[in-house]
Structures are given as C-alpha cells and as structure tokens.
PDB file of C-alpha atoms and ligand atoms in Angstrom:
ATOM      1  CA  MET T   1      -5.977  22.556   2.980  1.00 92.00           C
ATOM      2  CA  LEU T   2      -2.199  20.938   3.450  1.00 96.00           C
ATOM      3  CA  LEU T   3      -1.967  18.926  -0.159  1.00 98.00           C
ATOM      4  CA  GLN T   4      -4.554  19.392  -2.933  1.00 98.00           C
ATOM      5  CA  LEU T   5      -4.309  17.102  -6.357  1.00 98.00           C
ATOM      6  CA  ASP T   6      -5.938  18.663  -9.255  1.00 98.00           C
ATOM      7  CA  ARG T   7      -6.565  16.825 -12.221  1.00 98.00           C
ATOM      8  CA  ILE T   8      -3.547  15.388 -11.969  1.00 97.00           C
ATOM      9  CA  CYS T   9      -2.086  12.919 -15.020  1.00 97.00           C
ATOM     10  CA  TYR T  10       0.532  10.843 -15.377  1.00 97.00           C
ATOM     11  CA  THR T  11       2.190   9.232 -17.976  1.00 97.00           C
ATOM     12  CA  PRO T  12       5.613   8.419 -17.720  1.00 94.00           C
ATOM     13  CA  PRO T  13       8.429   9.415 -20.264  1.00 90.00           C
ATOM     14  CA  ASN T  14       8.290   7.231 -23.946  1.00 89.00           C
ATOM     15  CA  PHE T  15       4.798   5.649 -22.686  1.00 91.00           C
ATOM     16  CA  THR T  16       1.578   5.519 -24.516  1.00 89.00           C
ATOM     17  CA  ARG T  17      -0.845   4.289 -21.907  1.00 93.00           C
ATOM     18  CA  PRO T  18      -1.491   6.963 -18.632  1.00 96.00           C
ATOM     19  CA  LEU T  19      -0.978   5.334 -15.496  1.00 97.00           C
ATOM     20  CA  LEU T  20      -3.303   7.637 -13.430  1.00 98.00           C
ATOM     21  CA  THR T  21      -5.563   9.864 -15.499  1.00 97.00           C
ATOM     22  CA  ASP T  22      -7.365  12.857 -13.320  1.00 97.00           C
ATOM     23  CA  ILE T  23      -6.809  12.432  -9.853  1.00 98.00           C
ATOM     24  CA  SER T  24      -8.052  14.841  -7.691  1.00 98.00           C
ATOM     25  CA  PHE T  25      -8.356  14.844  -4.052  1.00 98.00           C
ATOM     26  CA  ALA T  26      -7.291  16.727  -0.823  1.00 98.00           C
ATOM     27  CA  LEU T  27      -5.513  15.699   2.221  1.00 98.00           C
ATOM     28  CA  ALA T  28      -6.547  17.893   5.297  1.00 97.00           C
ATOM     29  CA  ALA T  29      -4.340  18.584   8.527  1.00 97.00           C
ATOM     30  CA  GLY T  30      -4.769  15.755  11.010  1.00 97.00           C
ATOM     31  CA  GLU T  31      -6.283  13.676   8.420  1.00 98.00           C
ATOM     32  CA  ILE T  32      -5.370  10.003   7.448  1.00 98.00           C
ATOM     33  CA  ILE T  33      -6.521   8.747   4.348  1.00 98.00           C
ATOM     34  CA  THR T  34      -5.695   5.070   3.041  1.00 97.00           C
ATOM     35  CA  VAL T  35      -5.295   4.005  -0.827  1.00 97.00           C
ATOM     36  CA  THR T  36      -6.231   0.793  -2.078  1.00 97.00           C
ATOM     37  CA  GLY T  37      -6.356  -1.135  -5.093  1.00 95.00           C
ATOM     38  CA  ILE T  38      -5.243  -4.200  -6.565  1.00 94.00           C
ATOM     39  CA  THR T  39      -1.705  -4.765  -7.573  1.00 92.00           C
ATOM     40  CA  GLY T  40      -0.545  -2.339 -10.671  1.00 92.00           C
ATOM     41  CA  ALA T  41      -3.605   0.553  -9.854  1.00 95.00           C
ATOM     42  CA  GLY T  42      -1.252   3.412  -9.647  1.00 96.00           C
ATOM     43  CA  LYS T  43      -0.735   3.390  -5.553  1.00 97.00           C
ATOM     44  CA  SER T  44       2.886   3.402  -5.868  1.00 96.00           C
ATOM     45  CA  THR T  45       2.809   5.822  -9.137  1.00 97.00           C
ATOM     46  CA  LEU T  46       1.188   8.244  -6.945  1.00 98.00           C
ATOM     47  CA  LEU T  47       2.954   8.772  -3.829  1.00 97.00           C
ATOM     48  CA  ARG T  48       6.150   8.794  -6.092  1.00 96.00           C
ATOM     49  CA  LEU T  49       3.908  11.639  -7.331  1.00 97.00           C
ATOM     50  CA  LEU T  50       3.764  13.438  -4.114  1.00 98.00           C
ATOM     51  CA  ASN T  51       7.261  13.263  -3.432  1.00 96.00           C
ATOM     52  CA  ARG T  52       8.471  14.331  -6.481  1.00 95.00           C
ATOM     53  CA  LEU T  53       9.916  12.032  -7.795  1.00 94.00           C
ATOM     54  CA  SER T  54       8.130  12.322 -10.838  1.00 94.00           C
ATOM     55  CA  GLU T  55       6.574  14.959 -12.623  1.00 95.00           C
ATOM     56  CA  PRO T  56       2.515  14.396 -13.413  1.00 97.00           C
ATOM     57  CA  THR T  57       2.217  15.066 -17.120  1.00 96.00           C
ATOM     58  CA  ASN T  58      -0.773  16.933 -16.525  1.00 97.00           C
ATOM     59  CA  GLY T  59      -3.095  19.014 -13.398  1.00 97.00           C
ATOM     60  CA  GLN T  60      -1.149  20.677  -9.860  1.00 97.00           C
ATOM     61  CA  ILE T  61       0.008  19.866  -6.988  1.00 98.00           C
ATOM     62  CA  LEU T  62      -0.124  22.185  -4.253  1.00 98.00           C
ATOM     63  CA  LEU T  63       1.563  22.075  -0.543  1.00 97.00           C
ATOM     64  CA  ASN T  64      -0.301  24.774   1.661  1.00 96.00           C
ATOM     65  CA  GLY T  65      -1.834  26.533  -1.356  1.00 96.00           C
ATOM     66  CA  GLU T  66       2.066  26.631  -3.050  1.00 96.00           C
ATOM     67  CA  ASN T  67       2.782  24.607  -5.892  1.00 96.00           C
ATOM     68  CA  TYR T  68       5.204  22.006  -6.138  1.00 96.00           C
ATOM     69  CA  ARG T  69       6.710  23.119  -9.114  1.00 94.00           C
ATOM     70  CA  SER T  70       7.821  26.330  -7.297  1.00 95.00           C
ATOM     71  CA  LEU T  71       9.034  23.984  -3.830  1.00 95.00           C
ATOM     72  CA  VAL T  72      13.079  23.158  -4.321  1.00 94.00           C
ATOM     73  CA  PRO T  73      12.418  18.816  -4.666  1.00 93.00           C
ATOM     74  CA  MET T  74      15.013  18.236  -1.377  1.00 90.00           C
ATOM     75  CA  ARG T  75      13.186  20.632   1.085  1.00 91.00           C
ATOM     76  CA  LEU T  76       9.747  19.528  -0.478  1.00 95.00           C
ATOM     77  CA  ARG T  77      10.713  15.982   0.261  1.00 94.00           C
ATOM     78  CA  GLN T  78      11.877  16.911   4.353  1.00 92.00           C
ATOM     79  CA  ARG T  79       8.150  18.374   4.330  1.00 95.00           C
ATOM     80  CA  VAL T  80       6.804  15.586   2.621  1.00 97.00           C
ATOM     81  CA  MET T  81       8.156  12.189   3.588  1.00 96.00           C
ATOM     82  CA  LEU T  82       7.731   9.247   1.591  1.00 96.00           C
ATOM     83  CA  VAL T  83       8.859   5.799   3.370  1.00 95.00           C
ATOM     84  CA  SER T  84       9.003   3.228   0.572  1.00 90.00           C
ATOM     85  CA  GLN T  85       8.244  -0.414   0.218  1.00 84.00           C
ATOM     86  CA  GLU T  86      11.282  -1.814   0.667  1.00 83.00           C
ATOM     87  CA  PRO T  87      12.963   0.984   3.052  1.00 80.00           C
ATOM     88  CA  LYS T  88      16.727   1.044   3.276  1.00 83.00           C
ATOM     89  CA  LEU T  89      18.413   1.478   5.935  1.00 81.00           C
ATOM     90  CA  LEU T  90      21.585   2.555   4.431  1.00 79.00           C
ATOM     91  CA  GLY T  91      23.882   0.010   6.308  1.00 84.00           C
ATOM     92  CA  MET T  92      23.351   1.879   9.492  1.00 91.00           C
ATOM     93  CA  LYS T  93      22.842   0.809  13.034  1.00 94.00           C
ATOM     94  CA  VAL T  94      19.521   1.678  14.257  1.00 96.00           C
ATOM     95  CA  ARG T  95      20.879   4.440  16.549  1.00 95.00           C
ATOM     96  CA  ASP T  96      22.543   6.239  13.397  1.00 95.00           C
ATOM     97  CA  THR T  97      19.890   5.570  11.044  1.00 95.00           C
ATOM     98  CA  LEU T  98      17.115   7.714  13.686  1.00 96.00           C
ATOM     99  CA  ALA T  99      19.857  10.397  14.034  1.00 96.00           C
ATOM    100  CA  TYR T 100      20.663  11.145  10.281  1.00 94.00           C
ATOM    101  CA  PRO T 101      18.230  12.643   8.866  1.00 93.00           C
ATOM    102  CA  LEU T 102      18.184  15.337  12.193  1.00 95.00           C
ATOM    103  CA  GLN T 103      22.232  15.620  11.526  1.00 95.00           C
ATOM    104  CA  LEU T 104      21.276  16.621   7.885  1.00 92.00           C
ATOM    105  CA  GLN T 105      19.087  19.289   9.813  1.00 91.00           C
ATOM    106  CA  SER T 106      21.106  20.369  12.170  1.00 94.00           C
ATOM    107  CA  ILE T 107      19.403  19.642  15.141  1.00 95.00           C
ATOM    108  CA  ALA T 108      21.253  19.798  18.256  1.00 96.00           C
ATOM    109  CA  ALA T 109      22.753  16.928  19.926  1.00 96.00           C
ATOM    110  CA  ASP T 110      20.397  16.907  23.246  1.00 97.00           C
ATOM    111  CA  GLU T 111      17.208  17.310  20.944  1.00 97.00           C
ATOM    112  CA  ILE T 112      18.418  14.487  18.980  1.00 97.00           C
ATOM    113  CA  LYS T 113      18.577  12.197  21.862  1.00 96.00           C
ATOM    114  CA  GLN T 114      15.435  13.217  23.201  1.00 97.00           C
ATOM    115  CA  ARG T 115      13.692  12.461  19.611  1.00 97.00           C
ATOM    116  CA  ILE T 116      15.010   9.748  19.555  1.00 97.00           C
ATOM    117  CA  ILE T 117      13.651   8.377  23.137  1.00 96.00           C
ATOM    118  CA  THR T 118      10.490   9.748  21.959  1.00 97.00           C
ATOM    119  CA  ILE T 119       9.673   7.672  18.843  1.00 97.00           C
ATOM    120  CA  ALA T 120      11.099   4.546  20.161  1.00 97.00           C
ATOM    121  CA  GLU T 121       8.258   5.078  23.117  1.00 96.00           C
ATOM    122  CA  GLN T 122       5.747   5.735  20.555  1.00 96.00           C
ATOM    123  CA  PHE T 123       6.831   2.596  17.959  1.00 96.00           C
ATOM    124  CA  GLU T 124       7.699   0.282  21.104  1.00 95.00           C
ATOM    125  CA  ILE T 125      11.465  -0.083  19.096  1.00 95.00           C
ATOM    126  CA  LEU T 126      13.625  -2.008  21.950  1.00 93.00           C
ATOM    127  CA  ASN T 127      16.679  -0.980  23.528  1.00 93.00           C
ATOM    128  CA  ASP T 128      18.590  -3.906  21.868  1.00 93.00           C
ATOM    129  CA  TRP T 129      17.570  -2.797  18.338  1.00 94.00           C
ATOM    130  CA  PHE T 130      19.815   0.156  18.495  1.00 94.00           C
ATOM    131  CA  ASP T 131      23.342  -1.080  17.724  1.00 94.00           C
ATOM    132  CA  ARG T 132      21.785  -3.785  15.307  1.00 93.00           C
ATOM    133  CA  THR T 133      21.971  -3.236  11.275  1.00 91.00           C
ATOM    134  CA  GLU T 134      19.551  -3.883   8.933  1.00 86.00           C
ATOM    135  CA  LEU T 135      21.074  -7.023   8.457  1.00 89.00           C
ATOM    136  CA  GLN T 136      20.281  -8.072  12.120  1.00 92.00           C
ATOM    137  CA  LEU T 137      16.616  -6.838  12.276  1.00 92.00           C
ATOM    138  CA  SER T 138      13.694  -8.587  10.812  1.00 91.00           C
ATOM    139  CA  VAL T 139      11.594  -7.418   7.196  1.00 91.00           C
ATOM    140  CA  GLY T 140       8.643  -5.988   9.937  1.00 91.00           C
ATOM    141  CA  GLN T 141      11.337  -4.724  12.226  1.00 93.00           C
ATOM    142  CA  ARG T 142      12.963  -2.830   9.308  1.00 93.00           C
ATOM    143  CA  GLN T 143       9.706  -1.347   8.953  1.00 94.00           C
ATOM    144  CA  ILE T 144       9.321  -0.180  12.199  1.00 95.00           C
ATOM    145  CA  ILE T 145      12.093   1.580  11.731  1.00 95.00           C
ATOM    146  CA  ALA T 146      12.288   3.498   8.372  1.00 95.00           C
ATOM    147  CA  ILE T 147       8.496   4.864   9.777  1.00 96.00           C
ATOM    148  CA  ALA T 148       9.954   6.114  13.140  1.00 96.00           C
ATOM    149  CA  ARG T 149      12.370   7.238  10.842  1.00 95.00           C
ATOM    150  CA  GLY T 150       9.626   9.165   8.793  1.00 95.00           C
ATOM    151  CA  LEU T 151       8.662  10.782  11.585  1.00 97.00           C
ATOM    152  CA  ILE T 152      11.172  11.312  13.430  1.00 96.00           C
ATOM    153  CA  THR T 153      11.915  14.657  11.435  1.00 94.00           C
ATOM    154  CA  GLN T 154       8.526  15.896  12.244  1.00 96.00           C
ATOM    155  CA  PRO T 155       7.059  16.037   8.390  1.00 97.00           C
ATOM    156  CA  GLN T 156       3.950  18.023   7.354  1.00 97.00           C
ATOM    157  CA  ILE T 157       2.898  14.639   5.451  1.00 98.00           C
ATOM    158  CA  LEU T 158       3.813  11.265   5.487  1.00 98.00           C
ATOM    159  CA  LEU T 159       3.051   9.402   2.611  1.00 98.00           C
ATOM    160  CA  LEU T 160       3.296   5.412   4.035  1.00 97.00           C
ATOM    161  CA  ASP T 161       4.048   2.220   0.915  1.00 96.00           C
ATOM    162  CA  GLU T 162       2.174  -0.769   2.318  1.00 94.00           C
ATOM    163  CA  PRO T 163       3.940  -0.163   6.013  1.00 92.00           C
ATOM    164  CA  ILE T 164       1.918  -3.373   7.239  1.00 92.00           C
ATOM    165  CA  ALA T 165       2.453  -5.086   4.784  1.00 90.00           C
ATOM    166  CA  ASN T 166       5.303  -7.414   6.912  1.00 89.00           C
ATOM    167  CA  LEU T 167       3.698  -6.624  10.490  1.00 93.00           C
ATOM    168  CA  ASP T 168       1.392  -9.804  12.166  1.00 93.00           C
ATOM    169  CA  PHE T 169      -2.148  -8.476  12.745  1.00 93.00           C
ATOM    170  CA  THR T 170      -0.941  -7.232  16.663  1.00 94.00           C
ATOM    171  CA  THR T 171       2.023  -4.992  15.544  1.00 94.00           C
ATOM    172  CA  ALA T 172       0.098  -3.772  12.546  1.00 95.00           C
ATOM    173  CA  GLU T 173      -2.463  -2.854  14.998  1.00 95.00           C
ATOM    174  CA  LYS T 174       0.216  -1.039  17.482  1.00 95.00           C
ATOM    175  CA  VAL T 175       2.004   0.697  14.645  1.00 96.00           C
ATOM    176  CA  LEU T 176      -1.061   1.844  12.894  1.00 96.00           C
ATOM    177  CA  THR T 177      -2.336   3.021  16.401  1.00 96.00           C
ATOM    178  CA  ALA T 178       1.145   5.312  16.343  1.00 96.00           C
ATOM    179  CA  ILE T 179       0.790   6.693  12.920  1.00 97.00           C
ATOM    180  CA  ALA T 180      -2.840   8.037  13.772  1.00 97.00           C
ATOM    181  CA  ASN T 181      -2.191   9.151  17.290  1.00 96.00           C
ATOM    182  CA  ILE T 182       0.888  11.334  16.408  1.00 97.00           C
ATOM    183  CA  THR T 183      -0.840  12.146  12.897  1.00 97.00           C
ATOM    184  CA  LYS T 184      -3.383  13.733  14.778  1.00 97.00           C
ATOM    185  CA  SER T 185      -1.623  15.459  17.672  1.00 96.00           C
ATOM    186  CA  GLN T 186       1.034  17.104  15.497  1.00 95.00           C
ATOM    187  CA  GLN T 187      -1.220  18.084  13.017  1.00 96.00           C
ATOM    188  CA  MET T 188       0.189  16.759  10.131  1.00 97.00           C
ATOM    189  CA  GLY T 189      -1.806  14.678   7.043  1.00 98.00           C
ATOM    190  CA  THR T 190      -0.899  10.942   6.532  1.00 98.00           C
ATOM    191  CA  ILE T 191      -1.568   8.731   3.315  1.00 98.00           C
ATOM    192  CA  ILE T 192      -0.944   5.136   3.678  1.00 97.00           C
ATOM    193  CA  VAL T 193      -1.145   2.077   0.645  1.00 97.00           C
ATOM    194  CA  ASN T 194      -2.729  -0.559   2.386  1.00 93.00           C
ATOM    195  CA  HIS T 195      -4.562  -3.872   0.770  1.00 90.00           C
ATOM    196  CA  GLN T 196      -6.235  -4.426   4.616  1.00 91.00           C
ATOM    197  CA  LEU T 197      -9.502  -3.327   4.973  1.00 91.00           C
ATOM    198  CA  GLU T 198     -10.346  -4.053   7.886  1.00 91.00           C
ATOM    199  CA  LEU T 199      -7.152  -1.761   9.483  1.00 92.00           C
ATOM    200  CA  ALA T 200      -7.516   0.744   6.974  1.00 90.00           C
ATOM    201  CA  ALA T 201     -11.718   1.046   8.217  1.00 90.00           C
ATOM    202  CA  ARG T 202     -10.429   1.462  11.739  1.00 93.00           C
ATOM    203  CA  PHE T 203      -7.217   3.909  11.335  1.00 95.00           C
ATOM    204  CA  SER T 204      -8.020   6.362   8.039  1.00 96.00           C
ATOM    205  CA  ASP T 205     -10.370   9.365   8.097  1.00 97.00           C
ATOM    206  CA  ARG T 206     -11.255   8.877   4.147  1.00 97.00           C
ATOM    207  CA  LEU T 207     -10.622   5.976   1.926  1.00 97.00           C
ATOM    208  CA  LEU T 208      -9.229   6.419  -1.854  1.00 97.00           C
ATOM    209  CA  TYR T 209      -9.879   3.226  -4.409  1.00 97.00           C
ATOM    210  CA  LEU T 210      -7.452   3.727  -7.382  1.00 97.00           C
ATOM    211  CA  GLN T 211      -8.453   0.799 -10.279  1.00 95.00           C
ATOM    212  CA  ASP T 212      -6.281   0.866 -13.344  1.00 94.00           C
ATOM    213  CA  GLY T 213      -4.872   4.326 -13.017  1.00 97.00           C
ATOM    214  CA  LYS T 214      -8.581   5.976 -11.991  1.00 97.00           C
ATOM    215  CA  LEU T 215      -9.555   7.316  -8.700  1.00 97.00           C
ATOM    216  CA  LEU T 216     -13.259   5.606  -8.463  1.00 96.00           C
ATOM    217  CA  LEU T 217     -14.129   5.977  -5.357  1.00 96.00           C
ATOM    218  CA  ASP T 218     -13.322   8.700  -2.247  1.00 97.00           C
ATOM    219  CA  LYS T 219     -15.108   8.311   0.733  1.00 96.00           C
ATOM    220  CA  LEU T 220     -15.235   9.126   4.265  1.00 97.00           C
ATOM    221  CA  SER T 221     -14.292   6.158   5.799  1.00 95.00           C
ATOM    222  CA  SER T 222     -17.642   5.822   7.817  1.00 95.00           C
ATOM    223  CA  SER T 223     -19.551   6.136   5.486  1.00 95.00           C
ATOM    224  CA  VAL T 224     -17.867   3.351   2.779  1.00 94.00           C
ATOM    225  CA  ASP T 225     -19.964  -0.020   1.771  1.00 93.00           C
ATOM    226  CA  TRP T 226     -16.977  -2.049   3.175  1.00 92.00           C
ATOM    227  CA  GLN T 227     -18.422  -5.355   1.464  1.00 92.00           C
ATOM    228  CA  ASN T 228     -19.194  -3.773  -1.620  1.00 93.00           C
ATOM    229  CA  LEU T 229     -15.707  -2.411  -2.059  1.00 93.00           C
ATOM    230  CA  GLN T 230     -13.860  -6.433  -1.226  1.00 92.00           C
ATOM    231  CA  GLN T 231     -16.601  -7.290  -4.133  1.00 93.00           C
ATOM    232  CA  GLN T 232     -15.149  -4.540  -6.515  1.00 91.00           C
ATOM    233  CA  ILE T 233     -11.560  -5.506  -5.178  1.00 93.00           C
ATOM    234  CA  ARG T 234     -12.110  -9.170  -5.968  1.00 92.00           C
ATOM    235  CA  ALA T 235     -14.173  -8.399  -9.730  1.00 92.00           C
ATOM    236  CA  ALA T 236     -10.803  -6.033 -10.354  1.00 90.00           C
ATOM    237  CA  GLU T 237      -8.411  -9.182  -9.151  1.00 90.00           C
ATOM    238  CA  THR T 238     -10.259 -11.713 -11.570  1.00 89.00           C
ATOM    239  CA  GLU T 239     -10.209  -9.309 -14.444  1.00 86.00           C
ATOM    240  CA  SER T 240      -6.481  -8.270 -14.427  1.00 84.00           C
ATOM    241  CA  MET T 241      -5.778 -12.492 -13.547  1.00 81.00           C
ATOM    242  CA  ALA T 242      -7.831 -12.769 -16.669  1.00 80.00           C
ATOM    243  CA  GLU T 243      -6.041 -10.372 -18.876  1.00 77.00           C
ATOM    244  CA  TRP T 244      -2.713 -12.404 -17.373  1.00 71.00           C
ATOM    245  CA  GLU T 245      -3.890 -15.409 -18.980  1.00 69.00           C
TER     246      GLU T 245
HETATM  247  N1  ATP F   1       8.284   4.007 -14.465  1.00 80.81           N
HETATM  248  C1  ATP F   1       7.501   3.529 -15.524  1.00 80.81           C
HETATM  249  N2  ATP F   1       7.565   3.045 -16.841  1.00 80.81           N
HETATM  250  C2  ATP F   1       6.078   2.480 -16.946  1.00 80.81           C
HETATM  251  N3  ATP F   1       5.070   1.465 -16.127  1.00 80.81           N
HETATM  252  C3  ATP F   1       5.311   1.665 -15.042  1.00 80.81           C
HETATM  253  C4  ATP F   1       6.635   3.000 -14.429  1.00 80.81           C
HETATM  254  N4  ATP F   1       6.286   2.837 -13.225  1.00 80.81           N
HETATM  255  C5  ATP F   1       5.183   1.885 -12.558  1.00 80.81           C
HETATM  256  N5  ATP F   1       4.610   1.285 -13.985  1.00 80.81           N
HETATM  257  C6  ATP F   1       4.112   0.543 -14.270  1.00 80.81           C
HETATM  258  O1  ATP F   1       2.436   1.173 -14.072  1.00 80.81           O
HETATM  259  C7  ATP F   1       1.382   0.165 -12.786  1.00 80.81           C
HETATM  260  C8  ATP F   1       1.312   1.355 -11.267  1.00 80.81           C
HETATM  261  O2  ATP F   1       2.275   0.514 -10.870  1.00 80.81           O
HETATM  262  P1  ATP F   1       2.174   0.837  -9.614  1.00 80.81           P
HETATM  263  O3  ATP F   1       3.412   0.718  -8.713  1.00 80.81           O
HETATM  264  O4  ATP F   1       1.971   2.472  -9.079  1.00 80.81           O
HETATM  265  O5  ATP F   1       1.034   0.525  -8.764  1.00 80.81           O
HETATM  266  P2  ATP F   1       0.671   0.138  -7.231  1.00 80.81           P
HETATM  267  O6  ATP F   1      -1.020   0.168  -7.352  1.00 80.81           O
HETATM  268  O7  ATP F   1       1.749   0.651  -6.446  1.00 80.81           O
HETATM  269  O8  ATP F   1       0.971  -1.602  -7.374  1.00 80.81           O
HETATM  270  P3  ATP F   1       1.620  -2.725  -6.172  1.00 80.81           P
HETATM  271  O9  ATP F   1       0.059  -2.575  -4.596  1.00 80.81           O
HETATM  272  O10 ATP F   1       1.622  -3.904  -6.975  1.00 80.81           O
HETATM  273  O11 ATP F   1       2.612  -2.313  -4.636  1.00 80.81           O
HETATM  274  C9  ATP F   1       1.891  -1.293 -13.514  1.00 80.81           C
HETATM  275  O12 ATP F   1       1.283  -1.595 -14.298  1.00 80.81           O
HETATM  276  C10 ATP F   1       3.308  -0.723 -13.583  1.00 80.81           C
HETATM  277  O13 ATP F   1       4.359  -1.784 -14.126  1.00 80.81           O
END
C-alpha cells in the first residue's frame, strides 16, 4: 500500500478539542481519493498531517510501509507533494516556477525542458503564460500552474486542497482529466479535497466524507449514494449554521 493511516488523531498544541479523531484509511498506487465535508470538517488539517506540516497526536502514518516519523520531512515532501488552497508562485515567472523544484533535485537542463513541455501539454498551459508572474495570471490559471508544478517532480503522492475551486466547470473537467491520466499512468496516488460531488463521482475511485474531524464514510465512488450524501452534507451545514447563530 502506498499510504496507510492507522487511527490518526490530532489535537493542536494548547487545544483541548481534537480536530481529527481516529482516521484510518489507505491509498493504493493508481488510486484517486476525494475527501469531502463541510467547512471546518478537518480536510486541510488532514492534508497537513499527510505532508508532515504537523504531527499526529496519536496513531501512525506509513508511506510504502515506512513510518512517517522515520522519514526526513524535506525528503518526504518531495515524495508526498501538497498543493495548497492558495498556492504562491514566489514572484517567479511561470517557466521558472516550473523549473525550480527540478533544479533543486539537480535534474539536467534538457530533462527540465522536456518535462515543462510535457506538463504544459497535459494541462493546456499556453506559451504566453510562461513569461508571466502570478500577478499576471488569473486565480484559476495560478492554480493550474501550482498543480503542474506539484506534478512535474513526479511525486509518489499528490495532495490537492480544493484544486478546482477557482475553475469554471469545463476547465475543472480538463484539469481533473489530466490529473487522473497522470495518476493512472504513473501509478501514483492522489488525494483531492473537493466540494463538487458531481466531479468527485466521475474523477475519483473512492470517496471519504469527513464531519467534525471524524471519517463518516469511506466508500468506492461507484457504490456511494450521492443523493443521500448531498442530504447529509446539507444537514451538517444547517447544524453548523445554527451553532454560529
Ligand atoms: N492550528 C490550529 N489550531 C486550532 N484550530 C485549528 C487549527 N487549524 C485548524 N483549526 C480549526 O480546525 C477546524 C478544521 O479546519 P480545516 O482547515 O482542516 O477545515 P476544512 O475542512 O479544510 O475547511 P474548508 O473547507 O473551509 O477549507 C476548523 O474549525 C479550524 O478553525
């Protein structure tokens, strides 16, 4: 198994309430998992643990059978790549932001050129974007570049926090198609946090539903009752609104 979580709990320092409780699931090579749930359910917290930006309070995470705690965080983050909700391109031009993580890995210039050409084709990145900085890209275009930058290093696992939130439906479909193709062809594993259930149903093998830090559902997408899930999400939203009022 590529990734395995065994009864993960997480309570931040100086916090009394756990943000995640008893989360167990596994991710296989070639598999795409969608994680869904309402605002504050703990989805980003989960991705942060998987990228080792924070440590579980209890339980363990295994990457190819190796305990996360025994892996050097920087190395782990090359193998398990997180593309956050609001990615930054660090003021670089698109071409440089794509090349940079490869240069850090001492990959030869020719290979870097080739990988940029390939990823640009896969994500329909236009030539005239290459000399732009993030300020000259739309929020959605920036998101696409961040996903491409995450994939260009060929990680074993890609973690995407709401990658399509700023994309129109057709572009979202194209981006998810590219991610699915790469996940399958490279036999990597992908975890996508996504609120759009219709796209989740089409582009993921499994669905995880988080509510209040607990994993309430872990099912093959083909056997999820999507209507029932939608109702469950609406009820959770209503309950959460009532707590605010
Ligand atoms: N370091 C922290 N200390 C205390 N509370 C935190 C910390 N990080 C997150 N939280 C809280 O934990 C809960 C889960 O946050 P998280 O960002 O994981 O939710 P989410 O499911 O990703 O939500 P969204 O869909 O809005 O991105 C929220 O109530 C948030 O305010």
